[in-house]
PDB file of C-alpha atoms in Angstrom:
ATOM      1  CA  MET C  52     -58.569  55.147 -54.092  1.00  0.00           C
ATOM      2  CA  TYR C  53     -57.909  51.596 -55.247  1.00  0.00           C
ATOM      3  CA  GLY C  54     -58.640  47.969 -54.412  1.00  0.00           C
ATOM      4  CA  SER C  55     -60.793  46.875 -51.532  1.00  0.00           C
ATOM      5  CA  SER C  56     -60.874  50.323 -49.900  1.00  0.00           C
ATOM      6  CA  ARG C  57     -63.172  51.521 -52.700  1.00  0.00           C
ATOM      7  CA  TRP C  58     -65.683  48.767 -51.912  1.00  0.00           C
ATOM      8  CA  TRP C  59     -65.531  49.552 -48.191  1.00  0.00           C
ATOM      9  CA  VAL C  60     -66.350  53.188 -48.893  1.00  0.00           C
ATOM     10  CA  LEU C  61     -69.173  52.150 -51.228  1.00  0.00           C
ATOM     11  CA  ALA C  62     -70.559  49.783 -48.573  1.00  0.00           C
ATOM     12  CA  ALA C  63     -70.401  52.506 -45.903  1.00  0.00           C
ATOM     13  CA  ILE C  64     -72.211  55.000 -48.170  1.00  0.00           C
ATOM     14  CA  SER C  65     -74.866  52.393 -49.045  1.00  0.00           C
ATOM     15  CA  PHE C  66     -75.396  51.601 -45.371  1.00  0.00           C
ATOM     16  CA  ALA C  67     -75.738  55.307 -44.519  1.00  0.00           C
ATOM     17  CA  LEU C  68     -78.190  55.723 -47.406  1.00  0.00           C
ATOM     18  CA  ILE C  69     -80.334  52.848 -46.121  1.00  0.00           C
ATOM     19  CA  LEU C  70     -80.385  54.353 -42.616  1.00  0.00           C
ATOM     20  CA  PHE C  71     -81.339  57.733 -44.105  1.00  0.00           C
ATOM     21  CA  LEU C  72     -84.228  56.246 -46.091  1.00  0.00           C
ATOM     22  CA  CYS C  73     -85.618  54.101 -43.265  1.00  0.00           C
ATOM     23  CA  PRO C  74     -87.786  56.859 -41.672  1.00  0.00           C
ATOM     24  CA  PHE C  75     -89.248  57.828 -45.054  1.00  0.00           C
ATOM     25  CA  VAL C  76     -90.095  54.223 -45.952  1.00  0.00           C
ATOM     26  CA  LEU C  77     -91.573  53.551 -42.513  1.00  0.00           C
ATOM     27  CA  ALA C  78     -93.752  56.684 -42.645  1.00  0.00           C
ATOM     28  CA  PHE C  79     -94.913  55.845 -46.167  1.00  0.00           C
ATOM     29  CA  THR C  80     -95.769  52.181 -45.560  1.00  0.00           C
ATOM     30  CA  ASN C  81     -97.700  52.957 -42.363  1.00  0.00           C
ATOM     31  CA  ALA C  82     -99.528  55.947 -43.856  1.00  0.00           C
ATOM     32  CA  ILE C  83    -101.096  53.922 -46.700  1.00  0.00           C
ATOM     33  CA  ARG C  84    -102.421  50.975 -44.624  1.00  0.00           C
ATOM     34  CA  THR C  85    -105.498  50.433 -42.496  1.00  0.00           C
ATOM     35  CA  PRO C  86    -105.377  50.612 -38.674  1.00  0.00           C
ATOM     36  CA  GLU C  87    -106.363  46.913 -38.550  1.00  0.00           C
ATOM     37  CA  ASP C  88    -103.429  45.969 -40.775  1.00  0.00           C
ATOM     38  CA  TYR C  89    -101.104  48.050 -38.580  1.00  0.00           C
ATOM     39  CA  GLY C  90    -102.468  46.479 -35.390  1.00  0.00           C
ATOM     40  CA  THR C  91    -102.220  42.919 -36.722  1.00  0.00           C
ATOM     41  CA  TRP C  92     -98.767  42.946 -38.339  1.00  0.00           C
ATOM     42  CA  GLY C  93     -96.994  45.793 -36.559  1.00  0.00           C
ATOM     43  CA  PRO C  94     -95.266  48.963 -37.844  1.00  0.00           C
ATOM     44  CA  LEU C  95     -92.272  47.198 -39.430  1.00  0.00           C
ATOM     45  CA  ALA C  96     -94.260  44.714 -41.538  1.00  0.00           C
ATOM     46  CA  PHE C  97     -94.910  45.217 -45.246  1.00  0.00           C
ATOM     47  CA  PRO C  98     -98.481  46.575 -45.646  1.00  0.00           C
ATOM     48  CA  ARG C  99    -101.148  43.994 -46.638  1.00  0.00           C
ATOM     49  CA  SER C 100    -103.673  46.717 -47.452  1.00  0.00           C
ATOM     50  CA  PHE C 101    -103.809  50.029 -49.311  1.00  0.00           C
ATOM     51  CA  ASP C 102    -105.854  52.788 -47.715  1.00  0.00           C
ATOM     52  CA  LEU C 103    -105.484  56.578 -48.018  1.00  0.00           C
ATOM     53  CA  THR C 104    -107.968  57.363 -45.248  1.00  0.00           C
ATOM     54  CA  ALA C 105    -105.220  58.350 -42.801  1.00  0.00           C
ATOM     55  CA  LEU C 106    -103.745  60.856 -45.264  1.00  0.00           C
ATOM     56  CA  LYS C 107    -107.157  62.347 -46.035  1.00  0.00           C
ATOM     57  CA  THR C 108    -108.068  62.496 -42.339  1.00  0.00           C
ATOM     58  CA  PHE C 109    -104.949  64.393 -41.316  1.00  0.00           C
ATOM     59  CA  TRP C 110    -105.080  66.668 -44.387  1.00  0.00           C
ATOM     60  CA  ASN C 111    -108.688  67.724 -43.744  1.00  0.00           C
ATOM     61  CA  ASN C 112    -108.533  67.942 -39.948  1.00  0.00           C
ATOM     62  CA  VAL C 113    -105.545  70.271 -39.782  1.00  0.00           C
ATOM     63  CA  ASP C 114    -106.440  72.171 -42.996  1.00  0.00           C
ATOM     64  CA  PHE C 115    -103.116  71.153 -44.517  1.00  0.00           C
ATOM     65  CA  THR C 116    -103.678  73.193 -47.676  1.00  0.00           C
ATOM     66  CA  GLN C 117    -103.649  76.413 -45.637  1.00  0.00           C
ATOM     67  CA  LYS C 118    -100.558  75.184 -43.763  1.00  0.00           C
ATOM     68  CA  LEU C 119     -98.761  74.610 -47.065  1.00  0.00           C
ATOM     69  CA  ILE C 120     -99.685  78.107 -48.263  1.00  0.00           C
ATOM     70  CA  ASN C 121     -98.481  79.691 -45.007  1.00  0.00           C
ATOM     71  CA  SER C 122     -95.193  77.786 -44.991  1.00  0.00           C
ATOM     72  CA  THR C 123     -94.542  78.581 -48.644  1.00  0.00           C
ATOM     73  CA  ILE C 124     -95.212  82.316 -48.176  1.00  0.00           C
ATOM     74  CA  ILE C 125     -93.115  82.521 -45.005  1.00  0.00           C
ATOM     75  CA  SER C 126     -90.197  80.466 -46.330  1.00  0.00           C
ATOM     76  CA  ALA C 127     -90.077  82.104 -49.770  1.00  0.00           C
ATOM     77  CA  SER C 128     -90.388  85.628 -48.350  1.00  0.00           C
ATOM     78  CA  THR C 129     -87.724  84.928 -45.745  1.00  0.00           C
ATOM     79  CA  ALA C 130     -85.352  83.479 -48.349  1.00  0.00           C
ATOM     80  CA  VAL C 131     -85.709  86.501 -50.652  1.00  0.00           C
ATOM     81  CA  ILE C 132     -85.461  89.136 -47.903  1.00  0.00           C
ATOM     82  CA  ALA C 133     -82.593  87.392 -46.098  1.00  0.00           C
ATOM     83  CA  VAL C 134     -80.555  87.002 -49.291  1.00  0.00           C
ATOM     84  CA  LEU C 135     -81.176  90.660 -50.185  1.00  0.00           C
ATOM     85  CA  LEU C 136     -80.126  91.838 -46.706  1.00  0.00           C
ATOM     86  CA  SER C 137     -77.078  89.559 -46.764  1.00  0.00           C
ATOM     87  CA  LEU C 138     -76.061  90.842 -50.185  1.00  0.00           C
ATOM     88  CA  LEU C 139     -76.345  94.520 -49.237  1.00  0.00           C
ATOM     89  CA  ASN C 140     -74.554  94.033 -45.910  1.00  0.00           C
ATOM     90  CA  ALA C 141     -71.773  91.953 -47.445  1.00  0.00           C
ATOM     91  CA  TYR C 142     -71.347  94.442 -50.309  1.00  0.00           C
ATOM     92  CA  ALA C 143     -70.868  97.233 -47.792  1.00  0.00           C
ATOM     93  CA  PHE C 144     -68.458  95.174 -45.677  1.00  0.00           C
ATOM     94  CA  GLY C 145     -66.499  93.415 -48.417  1.00  0.00           C
ATOM     95  CA  VAL C 146     -66.435  95.855 -51.339  1.00  0.00           C
ATOM     96  CA  GLY C 147     -67.304  99.153 -49.636  1.00  0.00           C
ATOM     97  CA  ARG C 148     -64.834  98.439 -46.822  1.00  0.00           C
ATOM     98  CA  VAL C 149     -67.053 100.141 -44.238  1.00  0.00           C
ATOM     99  CA  LYS C 150     -65.214 101.230 -41.110  1.00  0.00           C
ATOM    100  CA  GLY C 151     -65.738  98.900 -38.180  1.00  0.00           C
ATOM    101  CA  SER C 152     -66.925  96.069 -40.421  1.00  0.00           C
ATOM    102  CA  LYS C 153     -64.946  93.499 -38.415  1.00  0.00           C
ATOM    103  CA  TYR C 154     -66.733  94.491 -35.215  1.00  0.00           C
ATOM    104  CA  MET C 155     -70.096  94.444 -36.978  1.00  0.00           C
ATOM    105  CA  LEU C 156     -69.399  90.952 -38.322  1.00  0.00           C
ATOM    106  CA  THR C 157     -68.479  89.840 -34.820  1.00  0.00           C
ATOM    107  CA  ILE C 158     -71.849  91.093 -33.569  1.00  0.00           C
ATOM    108  CA  LEU C 159     -73.588  89.242 -36.407  1.00  0.00           C
ATOM    109  CA  LEU C 160     -71.726  86.070 -35.433  1.00  0.00           C
ATOM    110  CA  VAL C 161     -73.256  86.360 -31.969  1.00  0.00           C
ATOM    111  CA  GLY C 162     -76.649  86.376 -33.663  1.00  0.00           C
ATOM    112  CA  ILE C 163     -75.778  83.110 -35.387  1.00  0.00           C
ATOM    113  CA  MET C 164     -74.570  81.410 -32.217  1.00  0.00           C
ATOM    114  CA  ILE C 165     -77.408  82.391 -29.894  1.00  0.00           C
ATOM    115  CA  PRO C 166     -79.944  79.535 -29.649  1.00  0.00           C
ATOM    116  CA  HIS C 167     -83.434  80.437 -30.786  1.00  0.00           C
ATOM    117  CA  GLU C 168     -84.868  79.195 -27.489  1.00  0.00           C
ATOM    118  CA  SER C 169     -83.260  82.131 -25.679  1.00  0.00           C
ATOM    119  CA  LEU C 170     -84.925  84.585 -28.083  1.00  0.00           C
ATOM    120  CA  VAL C 171     -88.470  83.360 -27.523  1.00  0.00           C
ATOM    121  CA  TYR C 172     -89.250  85.605 -24.543  1.00  0.00           C
ATOM    122  CA  PRO C 173     -88.115  88.987 -25.983  1.00  0.00           C
ATOM    123  CA  ILE C 174     -89.466  88.232 -29.468  1.00  0.00           C
ATOM    124  CA  TYR C 175     -92.831  87.202 -28.036  1.00  0.00           C
ATOM    125  CA  TYR C 176     -93.322  90.487 -26.158  1.00  0.00           C
ATOM    126  CA  LEU C 177     -91.753  92.601 -28.909  1.00  0.00           C
ATOM    127  CA  SER C 178     -94.121  91.184 -31.541  1.00  0.00           C
ATOM    128  CA  LYS C 179     -97.065  91.970 -29.254  1.00  0.00           C
ATOM    129  CA  ALA C 180     -95.814  95.504 -28.637  1.00  0.00           C
ATOM    130  CA  VAL C 181     -95.596  96.313 -32.353  1.00  0.00           C
ATOM    131  CA  GLY C 182     -98.870  94.568 -33.233  1.00  0.00           C
ATOM    132  CA  LEU C 183     -97.374  91.754 -35.305  1.00  0.00           C
ATOM    133  CA  PHE C 184     -98.221  88.893 -32.937  1.00  0.00           C
ATOM    134  CA  ASP C 185    -100.059  86.026 -34.660  1.00  0.00           C
ATOM    135  CA  THR C 186     -99.247  87.305 -38.134  1.00  0.00           C
ATOM    136  CA  ILE C 187     -96.954  85.634 -40.628  1.00  0.00           C
ATOM    137  CA  TRP C 188     -94.937  88.876 -40.853  1.00  0.00           C
ATOM    138  CA  SER C 189     -93.720  88.390 -37.307  1.00  0.00           C
ATOM    139  CA  VAL C 190     -92.060  85.121 -38.366  1.00  0.00           C
ATOM    140  CA  ILE C 191     -90.838  86.476 -41.697  1.00  0.00           C
ATOM    141  CA  ILE C 192     -89.108  89.488 -40.082  1.00  0.00           C
ATOM    142  CA  VAL C 193     -87.491  87.455 -37.301  1.00  0.00           C
ATOM    143  CA  PHE C 194     -86.149  84.729 -39.571  1.00  0.00           C
ATOM    144  CA  SER C 195     -85.042  87.208 -42.244  1.00  0.00           C
ATOM    145  CA  VAL C 196     -82.839  88.929 -39.687  1.00  0.00           C
ATOM    146  CA  LEU C 197     -81.515  85.684 -38.202  1.00  0.00           C
ATOM    147  CA  GLN C 198     -80.801  84.078 -41.570  1.00  0.00           C
ATOM    148  CA  SER C 199     -79.199  87.246 -42.941  1.00  0.00           C
ATOM    149  CA  ALA C 200     -76.655  87.168 -40.108  1.00  0.00           C
ATOM    150  CA  PHE C 201     -75.271  83.908 -41.475  1.00  0.00           C
ATOM    151  CA  GLY C 202     -75.634  85.083 -45.070  1.00  0.00           C
ATOM    152  CA  THR C 203     -73.768  88.317 -44.365  1.00  0.00           C
ATOM    153  CA  TYR C 204     -70.904  86.440 -42.738  1.00  0.00           C
ATOM    154  CA  LEU C 205     -70.648  83.995 -45.639  1.00  0.00           C
ATOM    155  CA  LEU C 206     -70.938  86.567 -48.432  1.00  0.00           C
ATOM    156  CA  SER C 207     -68.555  89.006 -46.727  1.00  0.00           C
ATOM    157  CA  SER C 208     -65.715  86.511 -47.062  1.00  0.00           C
ATOM    158  CA  VAL C 209     -66.569  86.118 -50.757  1.00  0.00           C
ATOM    159  CA  MET C 210     -66.876  89.875 -51.316  1.00  0.00           C
ATOM    160  CA  THR C 211     -63.540  90.541 -49.612  1.00  0.00           C
ATOM    161  CA  ALA C 212     -61.833  88.317 -52.178  1.00  0.00           C
ATOM    162  CA  PHE C 213     -63.754  89.868 -55.079  1.00  0.00           C
ATOM    163  CA  PRO C 214     -61.320  91.079 -57.819  1.00  0.00           C
ATOM    164  CA  ARG C 215     -60.730  94.782 -57.146  1.00  0.00           C
ATOM    165  CA  GLU C 216     -59.513  95.292 -60.731  1.00  0.00           C
ATOM    166  CA  ILE C 217     -63.021  94.652 -62.073  1.00  0.00           C
ATOM    167  CA  ILE C 218     -64.600  97.146 -59.674  1.00  0.00           C
ATOM    168  CA  GLU C 219     -61.945  99.779 -60.312  1.00  0.00           C
ATOM    169  CA  ALA C 220     -62.399  99.391 -64.072  1.00  0.00           C
ATOM    170  CA  ALA C 221     -66.161  99.840 -63.679  1.00  0.00           C
ATOM    171  CA  GLU C 222     -65.617 102.943 -61.526  1.00  0.00           C
ATOM    172  CA  MET C 223     -63.319 104.422 -64.162  1.00  0.00           C
ATOM    173  CA  ASP C 224     -66.126 103.927 -66.710  1.00  0.00           C
ATOM    174  CA  GLY C 225     -68.420 105.975 -64.450  1.00  0.00           C
ATOM    175  CA  ALA C 226     -70.457 103.142 -62.904  1.00  0.00           C
ATOM    176  CA  THR C 227     -72.062 103.936 -59.554  1.00  0.00           C
ATOM    177  CA  PRO C 228     -71.755 101.534 -56.576  1.00  0.00           C
ATOM    178  CA  TRP C 229     -75.402 100.560 -57.066  1.00  0.00           C
ATOM    179  CA  LYS C 230     -74.828  99.747 -60.762  1.00  0.00           C
ATOM    180  CA  ILE C 231     -71.643  97.821 -59.962  1.00  0.00           C
ATOM    181  CA  LEU C 232     -73.580  95.721 -57.455  1.00  0.00           C
ATOM    182  CA  TRP C 233     -76.416  94.709 -59.792  1.00  0.00           C
ATOM    183  CA  THR C 234     -74.545  94.503 -63.110  1.00  0.00           C
ATOM    184  CA  ILE C 235     -71.213  92.994 -62.023  1.00  0.00           C
ATOM    185  CA  VAL C 236     -71.254  91.570 -58.496  1.00  0.00           C
ATOM    186  CA  VAL C 237     -74.682  89.922 -58.457  1.00  0.00           C
ATOM    187  CA  PRO C 238     -74.288  88.039 -61.792  1.00  0.00           C
ATOM    188  CA  MET C 239     -70.911  86.676 -60.693  1.00  0.00           C
ATOM    189  CA  LEU C 240     -72.271  85.574 -57.295  1.00  0.00           C
ATOM    190  CA  MET C 241     -75.580  84.212 -58.583  1.00  0.00           C
ATOM    191  CA  PRO C 242     -74.730  80.504 -57.901  1.00  0.00           C
ATOM    192  CA  THR C 243     -73.785  81.340 -54.298  1.00  0.00           C
ATOM    193  CA  LEU C 244     -76.912  83.454 -53.831  1.00  0.00           C
ATOM    194  CA  ALA C 245     -79.075  80.632 -55.200  1.00  0.00           C
ATOM    195  CA  VAL C 246     -77.554  78.182 -52.715  1.00  0.00           C
ATOM    196  CA  LEU C 247     -78.131  80.625 -49.862  1.00  0.00           C
ATOM    197  CA  ALA C 248     -81.763  81.151 -50.870  1.00  0.00           C
ATOM    198  CA  THR C 249     -82.345  77.402 -51.084  1.00  0.00           C
ATOM    199  CA  PHE C 250     -80.891  76.760 -47.635  1.00  0.00           C
ATOM    200  CA  PHE C 251     -82.779  79.714 -46.126  1.00  0.00           C
ATOM    201  CA  PHE C 252     -86.028  78.335 -47.566  1.00  0.00           C
ATOM    202  CA  ILE C 253     -85.447  74.836 -46.152  1.00  0.00           C
ATOM    203  CA  TRP C 254     -84.247  76.084 -42.749  1.00  0.00           C
ATOM    204  CA  THR C 255     -87.254  78.380 -42.366  1.00  0.00           C
ATOM    205  CA  TRP C 256     -89.650  75.658 -43.510  1.00  0.00           C
ATOM    206  CA  ASN C 257     -88.359  73.293 -40.845  1.00  0.00           C
ATOM    207  CA  GLU C 258     -88.449  75.844 -37.998  1.00  0.00           C
ATOM    208  CA  PHE C 259     -90.840  74.859 -35.237  1.00  0.00           C
ATOM    209  CA  LEU C 260     -90.365  76.726 -31.947  1.00  0.00           C
ATOM    210  CA  LEU C 261     -90.712  80.376 -32.980  1.00  0.00           C
ATOM    211  CA  PRO C 262     -93.675  79.743 -35.352  1.00  0.00           C
ATOM    212  CA  LEU C 263     -95.324  77.751 -32.555  1.00  0.00           C
ATOM    213  CA  VAL C 264     -94.984  80.702 -30.161  1.00  0.00           C
ATOM    214  CA  LEU C 265     -95.748  83.530 -32.588  1.00  0.00           C
ATOM    215  CA  LEU C 266     -98.529  81.908 -34.643  1.00  0.00           C
ATOM    216  CA  VAL C 267    -101.194  80.803 -32.199  1.00  0.00           C
ATOM    217  CA  SER C 268    -104.239  80.755 -34.472  1.00  0.00           C
ATOM    218  CA  ASN C 269    -104.863  77.670 -36.575  1.00  0.00           C
ATOM    219  CA  PHE C 270    -105.289  79.739 -39.761  1.00  0.00           C
ATOM    220  CA  ASN C 271    -101.754  81.217 -39.569  1.00  0.00           C
ATOM    221  CA  GLN C 272     -99.823  78.130 -38.496  1.00  0.00           C
ATOM    222  CA  THR C 273     -97.212  76.384 -40.641  1.00  0.00           C
ATOM    223  CA  VAL C 274     -96.614  72.782 -41.690  1.00  0.00           C
ATOM    224  CA  SER C 275     -94.065  72.172 -38.948  1.00  0.00           C
ATOM    225  CA  VAL C 276     -96.447  73.550 -36.305  1.00  0.00           C
ATOM    226  CA  SER C 277     -99.258  71.348 -37.590  1.00  0.00           C
ATOM    227  CA  MET C 278     -97.028  68.395 -36.731  1.00  0.00           C
ATOM    228  CA  GLY C 279     -97.351  69.521 -33.120  1.00  0.00           C
ATOM    229  CA  VAL C 280    -100.924  68.234 -33.039  1.00  0.00           C
ATOM    230  CA  LEU C 281     -99.721  64.665 -33.542  1.00  0.00           C
ATOM    231  CA  ASN C 282    -100.798  63.766 -30.032  1.00  0.00           C
ATOM    232  CA  GLY C 283    -103.785  66.079 -29.968  1.00  0.00           C
ATOM    233  CA  GLN C 284    -107.420  65.671 -30.712  1.00  0.00           C
ATOM    234  CA  PHE C 285    -106.923  65.377 -34.494  1.00  0.00           C
ATOM    235  CA  VAL C 286    -104.693  62.318 -34.416  1.00  0.00           C
ATOM    236  CA  GLN C 287    -105.830  59.221 -32.597  1.00  0.00           C
ATOM    237  CA  THR C 288    -104.442  56.334 -34.659  1.00  0.00           C
ATOM    238  CA  PRO C 289    -100.839  55.339 -35.506  1.00  0.00           C
ATOM    239  CA  THR C 290    -101.592  55.351 -39.242  1.00  0.00           C
ATOM    240  CA  THR C 291    -102.762  58.987 -39.047  1.00  0.00           C
ATOM    241  CA  THR C 292     -99.591  59.817 -37.135  1.00  0.00           C
ATOM    242  CA  ALA C 293     -97.559  58.198 -39.912  1.00  0.00           C
ATOM    243  CA  ALA C 294     -99.599  60.148 -42.485  1.00  0.00           C
ATOM    244  CA  ALA C 295     -98.794  63.383 -40.651  1.00  0.00           C
ATOM    245  CA  ALA C 296     -95.087  62.524 -40.643  1.00  0.00           C
ATOM    246  CA  LEU C 297     -95.190  61.690 -44.361  1.00  0.00           C
ATOM    247  CA  LEU C 298     -96.998  64.915 -45.270  1.00  0.00           C
ATOM    248  CA  GLY C 299     -94.544  66.885 -43.140  1.00  0.00           C
ATOM    249  CA  ILE C 300     -91.545  65.363 -44.912  1.00  0.00           C
ATOM    250  CA  ALA C 301     -92.897  65.430 -48.482  1.00  0.00           C
ATOM    251  CA  PRO C 302     -92.803  69.215 -49.233  1.00  0.00           C
ATOM    252  CA  THR C 303     -89.174  69.606 -48.149  1.00  0.00           C
ATOM    253  CA  LEU C 304     -88.158  66.496 -50.085  1.00  0.00           C
ATOM    254  CA  ILE C 305     -89.929  67.722 -53.248  1.00  0.00           C
ATOM    255  CA  PHE C 306     -88.323  71.156 -52.885  1.00  0.00           C
ATOM    256  CA  PHE C 307     -84.885  69.566 -52.493  1.00  0.00           C
ATOM    257  CA  LEU C 308     -85.367  67.355 -55.564  1.00  0.00           C
ATOM    258  CA  ILE C 309     -86.408  70.396 -57.626  1.00  0.00           C
ATOM    259  CA  PHE C 310     -83.450  72.531 -56.546  1.00  0.00           C
ATOM    260  CA  GLN C 311     -80.788  69.864 -56.007  1.00  0.00           C
ATOM    261  CA  ARG C 312     -79.074  70.842 -59.272  1.00  0.00           C
ATOM    262  CA  THR C 313     -78.907  74.455 -58.055  1.00  0.00           C
ATOM    263  CA  LEU C 314     -77.354  73.303 -54.794  1.00  0.00           C
ATOM    264  CA  THR C 315     -74.833  71.041 -56.501  1.00  0.00           C
ATOM    265  CA  ARG C 316     -73.875  73.667 -59.083  1.00  0.00           C
ATOM    266  CA  GLY C 317     -73.565  76.425 -56.495  1.00  0.00           C
ATOM    267  CA  ILE C 318     -71.461  74.382 -54.111  1.00  0.00           C
ATOM    268  CA  ALA C 319     -69.232  73.203 -56.959  1.00  0.00           C
ATOM    269  CA  VAL C 320     -68.697  76.780 -58.166  1.00  0.00           C
ATOM    270  CA  GLY C 321     -67.878  77.889 -54.623  1.00  0.00           C
ATOM    271  CA  ALA C 322     -65.391  75.059 -54.218  1.00  0.00           C
ATOM    272  CA  VAL C 323     -63.642  75.940 -57.481  1.00  0.00           C
ATOM    273  CA  LYS C 324     -63.425  79.603 -56.465  1.00  0.00           C
TER     274      LYS C 324
END
């Protein structure tokens, strides 16, 4: 890419970056100002005051510490379980060449395509029937299964192209399928598995509808569900609403910044392969 076209691309990326950052900046500037400052100068003005009362108010009223703990446990558990299920399923489909694997993958694809809204009714009554309603395990199990459907589909394509010579050599040396999986396949696919786990964590963290339906008690709710009280009794001022938006965005942003190298490395390795 040469000449003026390079500058046009750079300008377009810069413009997109500014649009992407606008909600974060707006939430931040309105969360750290007083309600009087907000009322006088409006939401788009640069803050003339510095006040953390809105952040403290929202944090204490919704017990945000407990929400962070719940979201972290649910998202981390889902990421680990979903990656493990995806790995075992894909190993059976791709390397084990299980009969009927194409039909099974087709069924899993249906699980990916079905909107979560259509699953609310059966999952709600099923969780009550098995005694998991209003427990974090109800959300962990549901999202582990849903996320593993995508993970199985993705890893199966990678496993199918896995070098058979390496597996056959390991089998000739007496390695069992279980040993081949953990000593050969997993180390080679570790960047891909890390990317999957990162995405599963972020997707589960941002889920709203199913946690809202399955976790009715305040003690078990997640960060995304706590955002649902924005118009409730706990939030009565625009600055507190902005504080809630900022606190809802911050954990995901911090997690992304911590694991962005893992994402970049994993995607780059996948592209090279």
